[in-house]
Amino acid sequence: MSEPPQNDAAAATEEPEYQSGFGNHFSSEARPGALPRGQNSPLICPLGLYAEQISGTSFTAPRKHNQRSWLYRIKPSVTHKPFDRRVPRHDRLVGEFDRSTSSATPTQLRWRPADVPDSPVDFVDGLYTVCGAGSTFLRHGYAIHMYAANKSMDNCAFCNADGDFLIVPQQGRMWITTECGRLFVSPGEIVVLPQGLRFLVDLPDGPSRGYVAEVFGVHFQLPDLGPIGANGLAAPRDFLVPTAWFEEKFHPGYTIVQKFGGELFVAEQDFSPFNVVAWHGNYVPYKYDLNKFCPFNTVLIDHGDPSINTVLTAPSDKPGIALLDFVIFPPRWLVSEHTFRPPYYHRNCMSEFMGLIYGVYDAKADGFLPGGASLHSCMTPHGPDTKTFEATIAHGMDADPFRIKNTMAFMFESYLIPRVCPWVLDSPYLDCDYYQCWIGLKSHFSGEGSDRTGGAQQDEIMAVKGD
């Protein structure tokens, strides 16, 4: 098996081995015979290992929802000094969204791409909260973060006790070492790191930035397909899970950085947390290549709702309503007739945070750049900018089929209204003129034929064409 990148030589980029599937019960061992047979916690584990369970759900959760893994490690993770608050504090992480930490605003917001810092900054220090809702302590809600970093994590690992991370790299590849093994993640892929699992991030390309969605109290799952049937969207077999890998060496002063209630705490130990020789279970990290998504689309008239592009969903306690959906807008054909093909103007009871990994988003001709972001909160109107609208209607009724290519945009969508952090409202990257992209929209109302519905006009057009 290939060696992982070291912090002083993080340029190694050979893909490790993976297992495939979503929600499966996996087994993996880096040494033959390391997994116990017939039971989880024998009196003496094979190879003198310790058995340790990590649970992502309560023990009594319904069997189909229960998530847990058994780790067989050289030393148990409890072998560390007491936790202390990290100094200096990381003041731009939020776990409680209230008036003391964040603000409510219905205004449409957009940010230009953030610059990667000049001074050395790793993933943990480069992470900052943009917005969110709810509470880590109440185990309900979500946070949306972004990160900008240029340095691999050194002699430390990160543990998020608050929720699951869904990371969307936009610039720079990531080597992510976890207790279950290693993942190599590039822009155009995503990675999900479950609550409580320890990991470190190496940056083989140096300057890196991206987006992170965090959900409290629930886990991501594949959306139901309903009338679509058995196939389409994200296929379970395309999700990749690491194979067991471990390191055994003395690490004096190794630090565990734990995010707990939105604050950072640190504890020292003298060994690597990545000393798991074997494991089995269904509580695992995984990655997914967004280019493998199988989109569905309109083949006659009108524009489909963006929910048809959901990759993963974190459900709420209300059937059919998501705490947070992860939706993408990948390359695809536009073929609908007599239809305004870009996303329609709308107001939504859900709130939408959008990012752009590469290319151009088809609803914004200008200003929405790779690495940037926008936020349209509950019932705040939004839609295509003036340039996009005018260019679209200029094609008239006879627009040919058109392929959107070389693009990948995404959306985090939630039914909870987000509160926005003060540092992003005061950020130099905030586009204060965002509203101007719609100000140029003018009335095309002529007053003629106003007693005839659009549907009747469309029927007449189709009849003339012989459709």
Tab-separated table of C-alpha atoms in Angstrom:
chain	number	residue	atom	x	y	z
A	1	MET	CA	0.000	0.000	0.000
A	2	SER	CA	1.197	3.525	-0.714
A	3	GLU	CA	2.660	5.566	2.122
A	4	PRO	CA	0.700	8.577	3.345
A	5	PRO	CA	2.061	12.069	2.879
A	6	GLN	CA	4.245	13.353	5.682
A	7	ASN	CA	3.850	16.931	6.862
A	8	ASP	CA	7.285	17.811	5.466
A	9	ALA	CA	6.600	16.105	2.144
A	10	ALA	CA	2.887	16.320	1.439
A	11	ALA	CA	3.281	16.087	-2.322
A	12	ALA	CA	2.560	12.346	-2.500
A	13	THR	CA	-0.635	11.957	-4.518
A	14	GLU	CA	-1.020	8.242	-5.235
A	15	GLU	CA	-4.594	7.171	-4.561
A	16	PRO	CA	-4.963	4.728	-1.673
A	17	GLU	CA	-7.192	1.669	-1.873
A	18	TYR	CA	-10.907	2.112	-1.203
A	19	GLN	CA	-14.037	0.109	-0.539
A	20	SER	CA	-17.223	1.169	-2.325
A	21	GLY	CA	-20.837	1.598	-1.283
A	22	PHE	CA	-23.068	3.890	0.746
A	23	GLY	CA	-24.357	2.821	4.164
A	24	ASN	CA	-22.750	-0.605	3.913
A	25	HIS	CA	-21.290	-2.535	6.816
A	26	PHE	CA	-17.585	-2.642	5.953
A	27	SER	CA	-14.648	-4.628	7.325
A	28	SER	CA	-10.980	-3.824	6.823
A	29	GLU	CA	-7.692	-4.927	8.323
A	30	ALA	CA	-4.189	-3.670	7.636
A	31	ARG	CA	-2.701	-6.847	9.154
A	32	PRO	CA	-4.174	-10.275	8.426
A	33	GLY	CA	-5.978	-11.698	11.418
A	34	ALA	CA	-6.351	-8.355	13.214
A	35	LEU	CA	-10.175	-8.479	13.224
A	36	PRO	CA	-11.759	-10.655	15.934
A	37	ARG	CA	-13.917	-13.470	14.652
A	38	GLY	CA	-17.373	-14.155	16.026
A	39	GLN	CA	-17.557	-11.282	18.498
A	40	ASN	CA	-16.737	-7.580	18.856
A	41	SER	CA	-14.961	-7.407	22.197
A	42	PRO	CA	-13.073	-10.598	23.123
A	43	LEU	CA	-11.188	-10.901	26.396
A	44	ILE	CA	-7.941	-10.702	24.450
A	45	CYS	CA	-8.100	-9.144	20.969
A	46	PRO	CA	-5.958	-10.515	18.103
A	47	LEU	CA	-2.408	-9.122	17.909
A	48	GLY	CA	-2.778	-7.642	21.408
A	49	LEU	CA	-5.024	-4.802	20.176
A	50	TYR	CA	-7.614	-2.828	22.127
A	51	ALA	CA	-11.281	-2.924	21.072
A	52	GLU	CA	-13.000	0.470	20.958
A	53	GLN	CA	-16.449	1.321	19.634
A	54	ILE	CA	-17.413	4.687	18.150
A	55	SER	CA	-21.167	5.322	18.002
A	56	GLY	CA	-22.800	7.850	15.683
A	57	THR	CA	-26.327	7.139	16.901
A	58	SER	CA	-27.879	6.169	20.213
A	59	PHE	CA	-27.705	2.463	21.019
A	60	THR	CA	-31.490	2.167	20.807
A	61	ALA	CA	-31.930	3.836	17.413
A	62	PRO	CA	-33.918	1.685	14.950
A	63	ARG	CA	-31.657	-0.951	13.434
A	64	LYS	CA	-31.873	0.578	9.940
A	65	HIS	CA	-30.652	3.926	11.329
A	66	ASN	CA	-28.059	2.642	13.790
A	67	GLN	CA	-24.485	3.669	12.975
A	68	ARG	CA	-21.406	2.448	14.784
A	69	SER	CA	-17.959	1.014	14.080
A	70	TRP	CA	-15.557	-1.123	16.085
A	71	LEU	CA	-11.913	-0.036	15.966
A	72	TYR	CA	-9.023	-2.334	16.929
A	73	ARG	CA	-6.121	-0.153	17.901
A	74	ILE	CA	-2.660	-0.293	19.397
A	75	LYS	CA	-3.605	2.098	22.225
A	76	PRO	CA	-7.129	3.321	23.069
A	77	SER	CA	-8.029	6.921	22.308
A	78	VAL	CA	-8.704	7.621	26.005
A	79	THR	CA	-4.953	7.667	26.666
A	80	HIS	CA	-4.402	11.421	26.749
A	81	LYS	CA	-4.063	14.310	29.191
A	82	PRO	CA	-7.116	16.413	30.189
A	83	PHE	CA	-8.588	18.833	27.668
A	84	ASP	CA	-7.884	22.553	28.022
A	85	ARG	CA	-9.306	25.440	26.052
A	86	ARG	CA	-7.097	26.147	23.080
A	87	VAL	CA	-4.957	29.271	23.283
A	88	PRO	CA	-5.183	31.429	21.302
A	89	ARG	CA	-8.941	31.076	20.868
A	90	HIS	CA	-10.469	30.558	17.452
A	91	ASP	CA	-13.116	33.282	17.558
A	92	ARG	CA	-14.561	32.674	14.108
A	93	LEU	CA	-16.173	29.305	14.800
A	94	VAL	CA	-19.781	29.314	15.996
A	95	GLY	CA	-21.835	26.525	17.564
A	96	GLU	CA	-24.711	28.546	19.036
A	97	PHE	CA	-26.592	30.790	16.626
A	98	ASP	CA	-28.272	33.580	18.585
A	99	ARG	CA	-28.134	37.378	18.848
A	100	SER	CA	-24.834	37.267	20.730
A	101	THR	CA	-22.994	35.459	17.924
A	102	SER	CA	-24.771	36.306	14.677
A	103	SER	CA	-27.318	38.495	12.920
A	104	ALA	CA	-30.542	37.965	11.008
A	105	THR	CA	-30.834	39.619	7.609
A	106	PRO	CA	-33.201	39.008	4.675
A	107	THR	CA	-30.888	40.840	2.257
A	108	GLN	CA	-29.407	38.891	-0.630
A	109	LEU	CA	-25.690	38.427	0.079
A	110	ARG	CA	-22.758	37.523	-2.126
A	111	TRP	CA	-19.037	37.185	-1.465
A	112	ARG	CA	-16.074	37.242	-3.791
A	113	PRO	CA	-13.466	34.479	-3.394
A	114	ALA	CA	-11.334	34.864	-0.286
A	115	ASP	CA	-7.574	35.127	-0.675
A	116	VAL	CA	-5.452	32.363	0.784
A	117	PRO	CA	-3.436	33.802	3.718
A	118	ASP	CA	0.199	34.782	3.234
A	119	SER	CA	1.261	33.459	6.644
A	120	PRO	CA	1.151	29.710	7.405
A	121	VAL	CA	-2.413	28.601	8.213
A	122	ASP	CA	-3.651	25.010	8.434
A	123	PHE	CA	-7.173	23.650	7.901
A	124	VAL	CA	-8.267	24.157	11.517
A	125	ASP	CA	-7.147	27.789	11.758
A	126	GLY	CA	-8.316	28.494	8.200
A	127	LEU	CA	-11.869	27.387	8.999
A	128	TYR	CA	-14.465	30.090	9.721
A	129	THR	CA	-18.248	30.068	10.108
A	130	VAL	CA	-20.356	31.993	7.597
A	131	CYS	CA	-23.874	31.308	8.855
A	132	GLY	CA	-26.080	28.729	10.494
A	133	ALA	CA	-29.044	27.968	12.728
A	134	GLY	CA	-29.703	26.042	15.894
A	135	SER	CA	-27.400	24.738	18.592
A	136	THR	CA	-24.711	22.095	18.905
A	137	PHE	CA	-25.767	21.536	22.526
A	138	LEU	CA	-29.407	20.984	21.579
A	139	ARG	CA	-28.256	18.625	18.785
A	140	HIS	CA	-30.339	20.389	16.170
A	141	GLY	CA	-29.284	22.696	13.379
A	142	TYR	CA	-26.427	23.301	11.006
A	143	ALA	CA	-23.469	25.565	10.308
A	144	ILE	CA	-21.932	26.590	7.006
A	145	HIS	CA	-18.218	27.286	7.060
A	146	MET	CA	-15.544	28.169	4.547
A	147	TYR	CA	-11.809	27.609	4.772
A	148	ALA	CA	-8.664	29.139	3.291
A	149	ALA	CA	-5.369	27.466	4.204
A	150	ASN	CA	-1.871	26.879	2.881
A	151	LYS	CA	-0.226	24.542	5.403
A	152	SER	CA	-0.623	20.906	6.362
A	153	MET	CA	-1.605	20.059	9.917
A	154	ASP	CA	1.531	19.248	11.930
A	155	ASN	CA	1.695	16.848	14.904
A	156	CYS	CA	-2.018	17.259	15.575
A	157	ALA	CA	-5.391	15.820	14.641
A	158	PHE	CA	-8.852	17.378	14.575
A	159	CYS	CA	-12.010	15.942	16.107
A	160	ASN	CA	-15.433	17.522	15.605
A	161	ALA	CA	-17.678	16.523	18.508
A	162	ASP	CA	-20.461	18.810	17.243
A	163	GLY	CA	-21.557	17.214	13.985
A	164	ASP	CA	-20.730	15.752	10.595
A	165	PHE	CA	-18.553	17.725	8.173
A	166	LEU	CA	-19.311	17.704	4.443
A	167	ILE	CA	-16.235	19.293	2.808
A	168	VAL	CA	-16.324	20.696	-0.730
A	169	PRO	CA	-12.780	21.580	-1.884
A	170	GLN	CA	-12.653	24.360	-4.456
A	171	GLN	CA	-8.905	24.928	-4.779
A	172	GLY	CA	-6.155	22.504	-3.820
A	173	ARG	CA	-6.209	18.779	-3.162
A	174	MET	CA	-6.444	17.249	0.302
A	175	TRP	CA	-4.879	14.174	1.867
A	176	ILE	CA	-7.200	13.307	4.745
A	177	THR	CA	-5.974	10.725	7.231
A	178	THR	CA	-8.695	9.280	9.475
A	179	GLU	CA	-8.909	6.548	12.056
A	180	CYS	CA	-10.436	4.309	9.356
A	181	GLY	CA	-7.742	5.043	6.760
A	182	ARG	CA	-6.793	7.660	4.189
A	183	LEU	CA	-8.684	9.556	1.487
A	184	PHE	CA	-7.297	11.674	-1.331
A	185	VAL	CA	-9.817	14.370	-2.266
A	186	SER	CA	-9.632	16.765	-5.227
A	187	PRO	CA	-11.794	19.726	-6.280
A	188	GLY	CA	-14.857	18.217	-7.933
A	189	GLU	CA	-15.077	15.623	-5.162
A	190	ILE	CA	-16.591	15.869	-1.681
A	191	VAL	CA	-15.760	14.129	1.574
A	192	VAL	CA	-17.965	13.459	4.606
A	193	LEU	CA	-16.266	13.109	8.003
A	194	PRO	CA	-18.639	11.802	10.694
A	195	GLN	CA	-18.991	13.398	14.095
A	196	GLY	CA	-16.260	12.410	16.550
A	197	LEU	CA	-13.896	10.753	14.075
A	198	ARG	CA	-10.346	12.077	14.357
A	199	PHE	CA	-8.623	13.252	11.183
A	200	LEU	CA	-5.827	15.419	9.843
A	201	VAL	CA	-5.595	17.366	6.608
A	202	ASP	CA	-2.438	17.556	4.482
A	203	LEU	CA	-2.351	20.046	1.592
A	204	PRO	CA	-0.068	18.719	-1.182
A	205	ASP	CA	-0.736	21.774	-3.382
A	206	GLY	CA	-0.267	24.383	-0.654
A	207	PRO	CA	-2.893	27.152	-1.144
A	208	SER	CA	-6.345	25.647	-0.640
A	209	ARG	CA	-9.857	26.822	-0.015
A	210	GLY	CA	-13.363	25.422	-0.006
A	211	TYR	CA	-16.705	25.079	1.711
A	212	VAL	CA	-17.975	23.001	4.650
A	213	ALA	CA	-21.512	22.103	5.712
A	214	GLU	CA	-21.916	20.821	9.269
A	215	VAL	CA	-25.097	19.167	10.574
A	216	PHE	CA	-25.924	18.667	14.243
A	217	GLY	CA	-27.735	15.579	15.528
A	218	VAL	CA	-28.317	13.837	12.187
A	219	HIS	CA	-26.243	12.221	9.444
A	220	PHE	CA	-26.270	12.575	5.681
A	221	GLN	CA	-28.099	9.980	3.629
A	222	LEU	CA	-29.057	9.411	0.011
A	223	PRO	CA	-32.368	11.015	-0.987
A	224	ASP	CA	-35.329	8.807	-1.871
A	225	LEU	CA	-35.840	8.580	-5.628
A	226	GLY	CA	-39.646	8.381	-5.648
A	227	PRO	CA	-41.115	8.342	-9.190
A	228	ILE	CA	-37.604	8.418	-10.685
A	229	GLY	CA	-37.399	4.731	-9.841
A	230	ALA	CA	-34.468	2.585	-8.794
A	231	ASN	CA	-31.602	4.389	-10.533
A	232	GLY	CA	-30.196	7.865	-11.079
A	233	LEU	CA	-28.697	10.798	-9.188
A	234	ALA	CA	-25.841	9.590	-6.918
A	235	ALA	CA	-25.255	5.837	-7.166
A	236	PRO	CA	-24.374	4.085	-3.875
A	237	ARG	CA	-21.494	2.186	-5.486
A	238	ASP	CA	-19.700	5.447	-6.355
A	239	PHE	CA	-19.139	6.388	-2.712
A	240	LEU	CA	-15.651	5.372	-1.580
A	241	VAL	CA	-14.628	4.380	1.939
A	242	PRO	CA	-10.996	4.034	3.105
A	243	THR	CA	-9.246	0.780	3.943
A	244	ALA	CA	-7.461	0.282	7.241
A	245	TRP	CA	-4.079	1.949	7.573
A	246	PHE	CA	-2.130	2.635	10.744
A	247	GLU	CA	1.046	4.160	12.077
A	248	GLU	CA	2.876	2.980	15.177
A	249	LYS	CA	5.458	5.360	16.519
A	250	PHE	CA	6.228	7.517	19.498
A	251	HIS	CA	4.774	11.032	19.070
A	252	PRO	CA	5.704	13.204	22.057
A	253	GLY	CA	3.434	16.236	22.359
A	254	TYR	CA	0.904	15.039	19.797
A	255	THR	CA	-2.201	17.255	20.097
A	256	ILE	CA	-5.859	16.372	19.692
A	257	VAL	CA	-7.841	19.501	18.777
A	258	GLN	CA	-11.500	18.943	19.616
A	259	LYS	CA	-14.357	21.181	18.502
A	260	PHE	CA	-16.966	21.049	21.254
A	261	GLY	CA	-19.903	23.454	21.352
A	262	GLY	CA	-18.221	25.551	18.688
A	263	GLU	CA	-15.113	26.066	20.850
A	264	LEU	CA	-11.712	24.421	20.447
A	265	PHE	CA	-10.103	22.331	23.173
A	266	VAL	CA	-6.726	20.569	23.125
A	267	ALA	CA	-5.308	17.474	24.807
A	268	GLU	CA	-1.825	15.995	24.535
A	269	GLN	CA	-0.823	12.384	24.048
A	270	ASP	CA	2.367	10.606	23.042
A	271	PHE	CA	1.092	8.531	20.114
A	272	SER	CA	-0.681	8.965	16.800
A	273	PRO	CA	-4.484	8.626	16.898
A	274	PHE	CA	-4.204	6.793	13.587
A	275	ASN	CA	-3.137	3.537	15.219
A	276	VAL	CA	-6.202	1.525	14.152
A	277	VAL	CA	-4.989	-1.770	12.671
A	278	ALA	CA	-8.450	-3.086	11.788
A	279	TRP	CA	-12.074	-1.996	11.955
A	280	HIS	CA	-15.588	-2.971	10.960
A	281	GLY	CA	-18.889	-1.104	10.926
A	282	ASN	CA	-20.999	1.433	9.056
A	283	TYR	CA	-19.891	4.638	10.809
A	284	VAL	CA	-17.177	5.657	8.386
A	285	PRO	CA	-15.789	8.594	6.379
A	286	TYR	CA	-16.411	8.566	2.641
A	287	LYS	CA	-15.802	10.543	-0.522
A	288	TYR	CA	-17.738	11.003	-3.763
A	289	ASP	CA	-16.817	12.276	-7.230
A	290	LEU	CA	-19.487	14.795	-8.293
A	291	ASN	CA	-18.766	14.068	-11.969
A	292	LYS	CA	-20.354	10.618	-11.472
A	293	PHE	CA	-23.728	12.172	-10.634
A	294	CYS	CA	-26.489	11.134	-13.067
A	295	PRO	CA	-28.712	14.219	-13.490
A	296	PHE	CA	-32.351	14.181	-14.549
A	297	ASN	CA	-33.865	17.082	-16.428
A	298	THR	CA	-36.837	18.462	-18.337
A	299	VAL	CA	-37.351	16.974	-21.808
A	300	LEU	CA	-40.287	19.091	-22.977
A	301	ILE	CA	-41.307	22.258	-21.109
A	302	ASP	CA	-40.486	24.232	-17.967
A	303	HIS	CA	-37.591	24.146	-15.543
A	304	GLY	CA	-37.287	21.383	-12.963
A	305	ASP	CA	-36.960	22.221	-9.271
A	306	PRO	CA	-33.365	22.074	-7.987
A	307	SER	CA	-34.321	19.276	-5.572
A	308	ILE	CA	-33.926	16.892	-8.510
A	309	ASN	CA	-30.166	17.451	-8.198
A	310	THR	CA	-29.844	16.411	-4.540
A	311	VAL	CA	-26.703	14.364	-3.871
A	312	LEU	CA	-27.074	13.945	-0.098
A	313	THR	CA	-29.681	15.002	2.433
A	314	ALA	CA	-29.698	15.383	6.201
A	315	PRO	CA	-33.356	14.878	7.159
A	316	SER	CA	-35.301	16.840	9.734
A	317	ASP	CA	-37.977	15.431	12.022
A	318	LYS	CA	-40.565	16.635	9.480
A	319	PRO	CA	-41.155	14.144	6.640
A	320	GLY	CA	-39.999	15.442	3.285
A	321	ILE	CA	-38.278	18.509	4.739
A	322	ALA	CA	-34.489	18.632	4.979
A	323	LEU	CA	-32.415	20.019	7.768
A	324	LEU	CA	-29.848	20.406	4.997
A	325	ASP	CA	-29.722	19.250	1.374
A	326	PHE	CA	-26.549	19.167	-0.700
A	327	VAL	CA	-27.555	19.947	-4.286
A	328	ILE	CA	-25.321	20.305	-7.347
A	329	PHE	CA	-25.661	21.917	-10.775
A	330	PRO	CA	-23.410	19.780	-12.989
A	331	PRO	CA	-22.809	19.759	-16.756
A	332	ARG	CA	-26.048	18.838	-18.536
A	333	TRP	CA	-28.181	19.406	-21.634
A	334	LEU	CA	-30.912	22.060	-21.765
A	335	VAL	CA	-33.567	21.014	-24.279
A	336	SER	CA	-36.921	22.341	-23.009
A	337	GLU	CA	-39.129	24.095	-25.584
A	338	HIS	CA	-40.896	27.465	-25.186
A	339	THR	CA	-39.228	27.707	-21.788
A	340	PHE	CA	-37.058	30.136	-19.883
A	341	ARG	CA	-34.225	27.670	-19.273
A	342	PRO	CA	-32.148	29.263	-16.498
A	343	PRO	CA	-33.470	28.957	-12.935
A	344	TYR	CA	-36.706	30.870	-12.546
A	345	TYR	CA	-37.262	33.845	-10.247
A	346	HIS	CA	-38.578	32.664	-6.923
A	347	ARG	CA	-39.033	33.114	-3.213
A	348	ASN	CA	-38.510	30.039	-1.112
A	349	CYS	CA	-39.459	28.883	2.384
A	350	MET	CA	-36.037	27.193	2.362
A	351	SER	CA	-32.784	29.170	2.629
A	352	GLU	CA	-30.080	28.686	0.006
A	353	PHE	CA	-26.309	29.031	0.303
A	354	MET	CA	-24.547	28.615	-3.031
A	355	GLY	CA	-20.931	28.072	-4.019
A	356	LEU	CA	-19.101	27.619	-7.298
A	357	ILE	CA	-16.305	25.065	-7.638
A	358	TYR	CA	-15.390	25.884	-11.241
A	359	GLY	CA	-16.860	27.355	-14.413
A	360	VAL	CA	-19.834	29.716	-14.701
A	361	TYR	CA	-23.252	29.345	-13.072
A	362	ASP	CA	-26.017	29.609	-15.657
A	363	ALA	CA	-28.141	32.050	-13.620
A	364	LYS	CA	-25.364	34.590	-13.025
A	365	ALA	CA	-23.449	35.857	-16.029
A	366	ASP	CA	-21.226	38.132	-13.931
A	367	GLY	CA	-19.964	38.420	-10.382
A	368	PHE	CA	-20.449	34.858	-9.094
A	369	LEU	CA	-16.920	33.482	-9.189
A	370	PRO	CA	-15.305	30.116	-8.354
A	371	GLY	CA	-14.527	30.195	-4.655
A	372	GLY	CA	-17.220	32.794	-4.015
A	373	ALA	CA	-20.591	32.289	-2.347
A	374	SER	CA	-24.094	33.677	-2.066
A	375	LEU	CA	-26.884	33.458	0.493
A	376	HIS	CA	-30.594	33.863	-0.242
A	377	SER	CA	-32.582	33.399	2.941
A	378	CYS	CA	-36.173	32.372	3.569
A	379	MET	CA	-38.631	34.218	1.306
A	380	THR	CA	-35.992	36.597	-0.038
A	381	PRO	CA	-36.531	36.914	-3.816
A	382	HIS	CA	-33.718	35.921	-6.151
A	383	GLY	CA	-33.079	34.573	-9.626
A	384	PRO	CA	-31.151	35.256	-12.836
A	385	ASP	CA	-29.344	38.568	-13.184
A	386	THR	CA	-30.309	41.125	-15.812
A	387	LYS	CA	-27.663	40.036	-18.316
A	388	THR	CA	-28.729	36.398	-18.137
A	389	PHE	CA	-32.429	37.250	-18.508
A	390	GLU	CA	-31.955	39.522	-21.507
A	391	ALA	CA	-29.596	37.083	-23.251
A	392	THR	CA	-32.048	34.217	-22.722
A	393	ILE	CA	-35.151	35.897	-24.093
A	394	ALA	CA	-33.112	37.249	-27.023
A	395	HIS	CA	-32.915	33.673	-28.345
A	396	GLY	CA	-36.682	33.669	-28.829
A	397	MET	CA	-38.819	30.537	-29.082
A	398	ASP	CA	-36.456	28.601	-31.300
A	399	ALA	CA	-33.495	28.104	-28.979
A	400	ASP	CA	-31.583	24.977	-29.938
A	401	PRO	CA	-30.618	22.299	-27.445
A	402	PHE	CA	-27.647	23.573	-25.477
A	403	ARG	CA	-25.095	21.751	-23.338
A	404	ILE	CA	-23.876	23.429	-20.162
A	405	LYS	CA	-20.324	22.220	-19.720
A	406	ASN	CA	-17.180	22.825	-17.680
A	407	THR	CA	-19.093	23.940	-14.606
A	408	MET	CA	-19.900	22.691	-11.128
A	409	ALA	CA	-21.997	24.793	-8.774
A	410	PHE	CA	-23.672	23.577	-5.592
A	411	MET	CA	-26.204	24.593	-2.968
A	412	PHE	CA	-26.648	23.927	0.754
A	413	GLU	CA	-30.388	24.297	1.379
A	414	SER	CA	-32.168	24.225	4.743
A	415	TYR	CA	-35.623	24.853	6.167
A	416	LEU	CA	-34.004	26.593	9.160
A	417	ILE	CA	-33.392	30.327	8.691
A	418	PRO	CA	-29.664	31.111	8.934
A	419	ARG	CA	-28.114	33.763	11.128
A	420	VAL	CA	-25.021	35.379	9.602
A	421	CYS	CA	-21.696	35.881	11.403
A	422	PRO	CA	-20.403	39.453	11.866
A	423	TRP	CA	-17.006	38.886	10.240
A	424	VAL	CA	-18.568	37.902	6.910
A	425	LEU	CA	-20.897	40.911	6.997
A	426	ASP	CA	-17.848	43.122	7.578
A	427	SER	CA	-15.644	41.181	5.159
A	428	PRO	CA	-13.788	43.029	2.377
A	429	TYR	CA	-14.970	40.196	0.117
A	430	LEU	CA	-18.656	41.066	0.633
A	431	ASP	CA	-20.146	42.301	-2.659
A	432	CYS	CA	-22.022	45.374	-1.483
A	433	ASP	CA	-23.337	45.980	-5.005
A	434	TYR	CA	-24.885	42.518	-5.405
A	435	TYR	CA	-28.394	43.971	-5.587
A	436	GLN	CA	-27.364	45.912	-8.699
A	437	CYS	CA	-27.415	42.723	-10.791
A	438	TRP	CA	-31.246	42.853	-10.711
A	439	ILE	CA	-31.833	46.631	-10.745
A	440	GLY	CA	-31.541	46.698	-14.549
A	441	LEU	CA	-34.496	44.351	-15.037
A	442	LYS	CA	-37.109	46.353	-16.921
A	443	SER	CA	-40.754	45.906	-17.712
A	444	HIS	CA	-41.512	44.092	-20.977
A	445	PHE	CA	-45.249	44.436	-20.468
A	446	SER	CA	-47.004	45.621	-23.640
A	447	GLY	CA	-50.642	45.442	-22.550
A	448	GLU	CA	-51.542	43.615	-25.767
A	449	GLY	CA	-53.058	40.153	-25.542
A	450	SER	CA	-53.210	40.427	-21.776
A	451	ASP	CA	-56.470	38.477	-21.703
A	452	ARG	CA	-54.732	35.406	-23.075
A	453	THR	CA	-52.795	33.060	-20.835
A	454	GLY	CA	-49.267	31.949	-21.511
A	455	GLY	CA	-50.582	28.410	-21.801
A	456	ALA	CA	-52.984	29.352	-24.590
A	457	GLN	CA	-50.228	31.185	-26.441
A	458	GLN	CA	-48.006	28.136	-26.123
A	459	ASP	CA	-50.768	25.837	-27.448
A	460	GLU	CA	-51.158	28.084	-30.484
A	461	ILE	CA	-47.418	28.122	-31.160
A	462	MET	CA	-47.265	24.338	-30.933
A	463	ALA	CA	-50.292	23.948	-33.194
A	464	VAL	CA	-48.727	26.194	-35.874
A	465	LYS	CA	-45.540	24.133	-35.706
A	466	GLY	CA	-47.504	20.929	-35.990
A	467	ASP	CA	-46.213	19.703	-32.606
